[in-house]
Structure formats: C-alpha cells, structure tokens
Short mmCIF file of C-alpha atoms in Angstrom, two decimals:
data_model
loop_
_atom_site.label_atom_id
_atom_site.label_comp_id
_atom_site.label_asym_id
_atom_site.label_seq_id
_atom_site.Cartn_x
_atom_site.Cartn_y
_atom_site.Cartn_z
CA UNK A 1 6.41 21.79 -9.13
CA UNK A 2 8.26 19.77 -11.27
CA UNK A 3 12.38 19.88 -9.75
CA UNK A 4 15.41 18.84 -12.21
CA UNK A 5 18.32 16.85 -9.80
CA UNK A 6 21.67 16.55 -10.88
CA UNK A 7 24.81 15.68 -8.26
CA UNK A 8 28.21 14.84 -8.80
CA UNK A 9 29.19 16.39 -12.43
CA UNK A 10 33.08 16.35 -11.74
CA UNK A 11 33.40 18.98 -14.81
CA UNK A 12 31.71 17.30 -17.60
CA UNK A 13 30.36 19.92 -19.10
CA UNK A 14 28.93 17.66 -22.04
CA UNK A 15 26.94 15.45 -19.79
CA UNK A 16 25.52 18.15 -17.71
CA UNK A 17 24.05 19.95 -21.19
CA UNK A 18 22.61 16.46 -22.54
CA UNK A 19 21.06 15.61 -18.74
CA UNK A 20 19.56 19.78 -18.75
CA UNK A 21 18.14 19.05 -23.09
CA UNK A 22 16.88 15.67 -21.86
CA UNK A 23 15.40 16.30 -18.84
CA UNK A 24 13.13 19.62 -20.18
CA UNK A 25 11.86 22.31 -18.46
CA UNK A 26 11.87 22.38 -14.77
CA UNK A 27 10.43 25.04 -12.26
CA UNK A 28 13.65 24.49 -10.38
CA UNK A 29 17.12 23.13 -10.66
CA UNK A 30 19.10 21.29 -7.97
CA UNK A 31 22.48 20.33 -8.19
CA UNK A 32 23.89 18.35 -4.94
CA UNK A 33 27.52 18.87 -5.25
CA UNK A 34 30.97 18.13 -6.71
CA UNK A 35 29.96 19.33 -10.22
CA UNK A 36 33.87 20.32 -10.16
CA UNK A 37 37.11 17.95 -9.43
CA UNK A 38 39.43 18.47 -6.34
CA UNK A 39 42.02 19.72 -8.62
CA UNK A 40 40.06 21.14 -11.79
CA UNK A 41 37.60 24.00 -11.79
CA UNK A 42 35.55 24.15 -14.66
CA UNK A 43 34.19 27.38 -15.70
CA UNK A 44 31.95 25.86 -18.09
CA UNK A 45 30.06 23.78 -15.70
CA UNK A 46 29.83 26.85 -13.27
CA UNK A 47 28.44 29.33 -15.80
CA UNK A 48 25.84 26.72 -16.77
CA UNK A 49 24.52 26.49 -13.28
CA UNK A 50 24.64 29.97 -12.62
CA UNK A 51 22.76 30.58 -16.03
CA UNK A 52 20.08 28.00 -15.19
CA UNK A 53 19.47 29.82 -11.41
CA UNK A 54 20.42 26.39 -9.82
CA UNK A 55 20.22 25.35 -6.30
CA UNK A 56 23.07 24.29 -5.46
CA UNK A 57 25.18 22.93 -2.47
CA UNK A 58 28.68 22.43 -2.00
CA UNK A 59 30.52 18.45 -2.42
CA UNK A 60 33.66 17.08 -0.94
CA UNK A 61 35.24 18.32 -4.32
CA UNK A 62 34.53 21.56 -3.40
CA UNK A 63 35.57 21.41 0.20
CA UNK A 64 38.89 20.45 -1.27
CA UNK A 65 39.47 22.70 -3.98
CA UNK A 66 38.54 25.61 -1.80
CA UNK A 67 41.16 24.81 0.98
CA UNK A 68 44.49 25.29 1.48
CA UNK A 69 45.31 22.20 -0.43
CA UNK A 70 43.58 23.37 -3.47
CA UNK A 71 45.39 26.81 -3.92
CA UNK A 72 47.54 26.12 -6.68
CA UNK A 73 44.42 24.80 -8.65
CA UNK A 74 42.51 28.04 -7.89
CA UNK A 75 44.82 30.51 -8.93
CA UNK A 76 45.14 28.66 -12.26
CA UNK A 77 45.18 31.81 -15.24
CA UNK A 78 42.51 29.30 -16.85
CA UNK A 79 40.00 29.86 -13.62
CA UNK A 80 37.34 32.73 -14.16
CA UNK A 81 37.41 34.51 -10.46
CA UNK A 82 33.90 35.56 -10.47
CA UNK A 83 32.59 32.00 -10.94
CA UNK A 84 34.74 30.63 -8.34
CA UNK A 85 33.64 33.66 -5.75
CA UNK A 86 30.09 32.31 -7.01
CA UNK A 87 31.15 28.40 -5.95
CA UNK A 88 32.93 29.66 -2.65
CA UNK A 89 29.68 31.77 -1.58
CA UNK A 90 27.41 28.35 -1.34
CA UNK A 91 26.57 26.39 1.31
CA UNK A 92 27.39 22.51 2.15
CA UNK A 93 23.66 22.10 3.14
CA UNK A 94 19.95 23.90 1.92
CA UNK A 95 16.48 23.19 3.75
CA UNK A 96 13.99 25.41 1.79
CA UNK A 97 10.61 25.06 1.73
CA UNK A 98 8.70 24.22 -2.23
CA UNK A 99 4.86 24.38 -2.42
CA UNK A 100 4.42 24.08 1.42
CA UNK A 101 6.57 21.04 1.78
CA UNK A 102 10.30 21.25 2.98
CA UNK A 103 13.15 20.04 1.05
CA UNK A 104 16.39 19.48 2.41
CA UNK A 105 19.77 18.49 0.45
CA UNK A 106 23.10 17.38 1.32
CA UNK A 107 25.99 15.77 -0.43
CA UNK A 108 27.68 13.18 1.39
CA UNK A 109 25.64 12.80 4.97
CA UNK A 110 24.22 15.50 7.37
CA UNK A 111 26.41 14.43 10.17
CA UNK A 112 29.67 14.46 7.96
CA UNK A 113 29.54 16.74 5.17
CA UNK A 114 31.98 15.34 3.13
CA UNK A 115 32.79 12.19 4.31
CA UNK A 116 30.66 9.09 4.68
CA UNK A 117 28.74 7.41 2.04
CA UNK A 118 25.14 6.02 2.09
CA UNK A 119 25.06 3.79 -0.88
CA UNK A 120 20.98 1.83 -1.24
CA UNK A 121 22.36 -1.04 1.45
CA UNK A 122 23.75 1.30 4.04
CA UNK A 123 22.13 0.77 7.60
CA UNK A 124 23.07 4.94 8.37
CA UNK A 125 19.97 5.85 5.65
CA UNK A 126 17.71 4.95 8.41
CA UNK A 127 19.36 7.85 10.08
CA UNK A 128 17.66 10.43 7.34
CA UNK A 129 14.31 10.05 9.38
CA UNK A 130 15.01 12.39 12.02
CA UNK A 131 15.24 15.18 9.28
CA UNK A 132 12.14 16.25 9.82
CA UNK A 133 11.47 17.00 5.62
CA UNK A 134 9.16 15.77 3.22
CA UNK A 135 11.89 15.76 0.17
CA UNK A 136 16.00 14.92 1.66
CA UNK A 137 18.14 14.66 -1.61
CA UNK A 138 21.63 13.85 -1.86
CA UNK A 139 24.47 12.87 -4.00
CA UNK A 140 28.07 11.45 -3.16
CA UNK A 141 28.00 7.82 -4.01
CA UNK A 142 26.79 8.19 -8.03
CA UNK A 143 24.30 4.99 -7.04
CA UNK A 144 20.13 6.03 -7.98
CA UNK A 145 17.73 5.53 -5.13
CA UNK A 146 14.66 6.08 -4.23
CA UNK A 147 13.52 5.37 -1.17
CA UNK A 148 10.67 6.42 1.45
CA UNK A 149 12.53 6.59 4.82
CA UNK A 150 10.14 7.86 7.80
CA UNK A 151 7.85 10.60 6.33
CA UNK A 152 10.50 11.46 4.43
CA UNK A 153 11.02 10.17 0.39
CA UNK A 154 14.96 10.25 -0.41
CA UNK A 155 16.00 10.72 -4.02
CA UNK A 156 19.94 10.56 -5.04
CA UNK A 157 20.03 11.62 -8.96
CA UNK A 158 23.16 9.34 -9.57
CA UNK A 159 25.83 10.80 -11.36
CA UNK A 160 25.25 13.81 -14.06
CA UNK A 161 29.00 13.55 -15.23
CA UNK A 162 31.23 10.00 -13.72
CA UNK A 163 29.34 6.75 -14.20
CA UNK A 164 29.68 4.54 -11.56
CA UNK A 165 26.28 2.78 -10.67
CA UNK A 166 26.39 -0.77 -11.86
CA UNK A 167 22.59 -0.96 -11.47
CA UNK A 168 21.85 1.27 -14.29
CA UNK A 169 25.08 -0.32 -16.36
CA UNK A 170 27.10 2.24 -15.66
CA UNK A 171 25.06 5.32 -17.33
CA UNK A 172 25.01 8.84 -16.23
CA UNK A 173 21.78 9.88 -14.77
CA UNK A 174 19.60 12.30 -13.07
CA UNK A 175 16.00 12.53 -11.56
CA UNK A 176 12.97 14.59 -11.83
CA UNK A 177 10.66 14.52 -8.71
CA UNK A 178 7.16 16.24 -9.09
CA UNK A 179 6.33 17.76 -6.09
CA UNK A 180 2.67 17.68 -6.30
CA UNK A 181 2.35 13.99 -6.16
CA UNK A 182 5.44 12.73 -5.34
CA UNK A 183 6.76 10.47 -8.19
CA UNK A 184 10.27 10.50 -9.26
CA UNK A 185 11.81 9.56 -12.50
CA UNK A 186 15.07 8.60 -13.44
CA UNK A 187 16.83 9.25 -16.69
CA UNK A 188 19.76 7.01 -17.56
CA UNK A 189 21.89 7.76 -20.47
CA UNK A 190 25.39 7.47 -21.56
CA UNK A 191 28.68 9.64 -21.14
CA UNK A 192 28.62 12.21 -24.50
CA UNK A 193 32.56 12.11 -24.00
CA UNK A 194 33.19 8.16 -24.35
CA UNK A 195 30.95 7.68 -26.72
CA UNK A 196 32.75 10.29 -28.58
CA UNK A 197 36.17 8.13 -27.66
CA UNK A 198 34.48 5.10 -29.16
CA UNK A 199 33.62 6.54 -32.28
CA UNK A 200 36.66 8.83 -33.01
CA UNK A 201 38.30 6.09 -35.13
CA UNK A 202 41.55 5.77 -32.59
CA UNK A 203 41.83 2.64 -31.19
CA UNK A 204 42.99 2.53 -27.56
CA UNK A 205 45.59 1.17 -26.00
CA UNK A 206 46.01 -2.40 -24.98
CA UNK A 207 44.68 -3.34 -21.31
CA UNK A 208 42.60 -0.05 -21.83
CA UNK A 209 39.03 0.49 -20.54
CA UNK A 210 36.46 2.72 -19.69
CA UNK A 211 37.40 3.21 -15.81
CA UNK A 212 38.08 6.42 -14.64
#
C-alpha cells in the first residue's frame, strides 16, 4: 500500500491541495492533526479531508478549539456545522491494522496528547518502542524524521501548511511510506501563499519577514 501523510495544516488550504497534486495517488490518506488553528476553523481544509476519505486524528488545535475556550470561534456564522460535527466525532489517537501490519498515529505523544514534543534529538522517542506497531506516525513539532525505533519505523510528515523545520529550509512537506517494503519519501516544497506574497508586487513593511 502506498499511504499519503500530512500533519499540522493550521488551515492552509493552498498547501494542503499542492502537497495532495504532488504527492499522487495514494491507497490511503493520513492526516495527524491540527489541520485547523485554535481560533480559526477552516471549512475548506475540512471538506478536503472528508472528500479524500482521510484518516485522521485530532491535534492540540483541535483540543482547543473544541473546548470551552474555543466557543466563540465555533459558533462563528462563517463555520459550516456539519464539518465541525465531522472534526468533533474523531479521535486523538488510531491503531489500525494495513496489509497485516499495525499502524498507530498520534499527534503530540501517546502519554500526553497534546502536550509534549518529540523533535529528532528528544531522548522520550525512545519511549515509542513499547508501542508494539510496525508503522507509529506523528506530527506536532513540523520537524521530518524518520527513524527505526525498536521494531517499530517512525515517520513525522513535517508540516503540510506552517514551515518551521530548518533542516529542510523551512519548506512545507509531507511523506509517502510504502507499506510493502518500508521506504519513506519526503516531499519538500514551498508555502503557495508566500510565494504568492513575494510575487504580488507589494513590498512589505520594514523589519518584515516571513515568521509566522
């Protein structure tokens, strides 16, 4: 099986479409959280997933928007209520089983949701070996790896939407892992909506950059 992975859109529907042209067809899609802000649903990045049958897990940007805190941003006249019932209804975590081998994603960590990051030089990924799964994917920290921990082989996509990896110079990615034997590849390419600021002809302001 060849599996499409995409984390950590934060709303940019742009990227997500040029990450789903470049990346081709896929037997599945898996998307391992936050593709919204804390703050900002977007309906367009929601109806994509839904339309492409994705996998997908819930991020720390979910967790927030769908508490208490995040009320006011739900009940927004912009928000479409049937894709936010559609967000609300997934789970934080998925273990499934592809081809015969099990598969288990997260966002953050297993052992706190939505909270602590495993970036490539964290000690904790050693952790990931007790999972007992062939394939563990996660997203959270918008850094690529690739990494066999245990019997395990750990893929992070990067970022589909919010460069932040200086490893890759600061490109949007996401991976492709063929199940059958085992590689992974990463695409790296850059954000549709700054090169689009670049070349709009309006120069920015003084002391600007590209930070988000």
């Amino acid at each position: 099986m060849r599996l499409g992975i995409i984390s950590d859109i934060h709303c940019n529907i742009e990227a997500l479409d040029t990450a789903l042209a470049r990346m081709g067809p896929v037997d599945e899609l898996l998307c391992a959280g936050d593709a919204v802000y804390q703050f900002r649903f977007s309906n367009e990045v929601v109806a994509r997933l839904r339309e492409r049958g994705a996998r997908f897990i819930l991020g720390n940007h979910e967790e927030i928007l769908l508490s208490a805190a995040g009320v006011r941003a739900r009940e927004s006249p912009k928000v479409d209520r049937e894709l936010l019932a559609w967000t609300s209804a997934h789970p934080n975590t998925l273990r499934t089983t592809l081809n015969g081998k099990t598969l288990f994603m997260f966002h953050a960590t297993p052992w706190a949701p939505y909270r602590d990051y495993l970036y490539p030089s964290s000690a904790d990924l050693q952790k990931l070996a007790q999972l007992e799964a062939d394939f563990v994917i996660y997203g959270h920290t918008h850094y690529q790896l690739e990494r066999r921990i245990g019997d395990a082989l750990v893929i992070n996509p990067g970022s589909a939407g919010e460069p932040r990896d200086p490893h890759n110079g600061f490109q949007l990615s996401y991976a492709v892992l063929d199940t059958i034997d085992e590689s992974v590849t990463f695409d790296n390419f850059p954000d549709p909506t700054r090169v689009v600021a670049r070349h709009s002809g309006v120069s920015p302001p003084p002391g600007a950059s590209d930070a988000r």
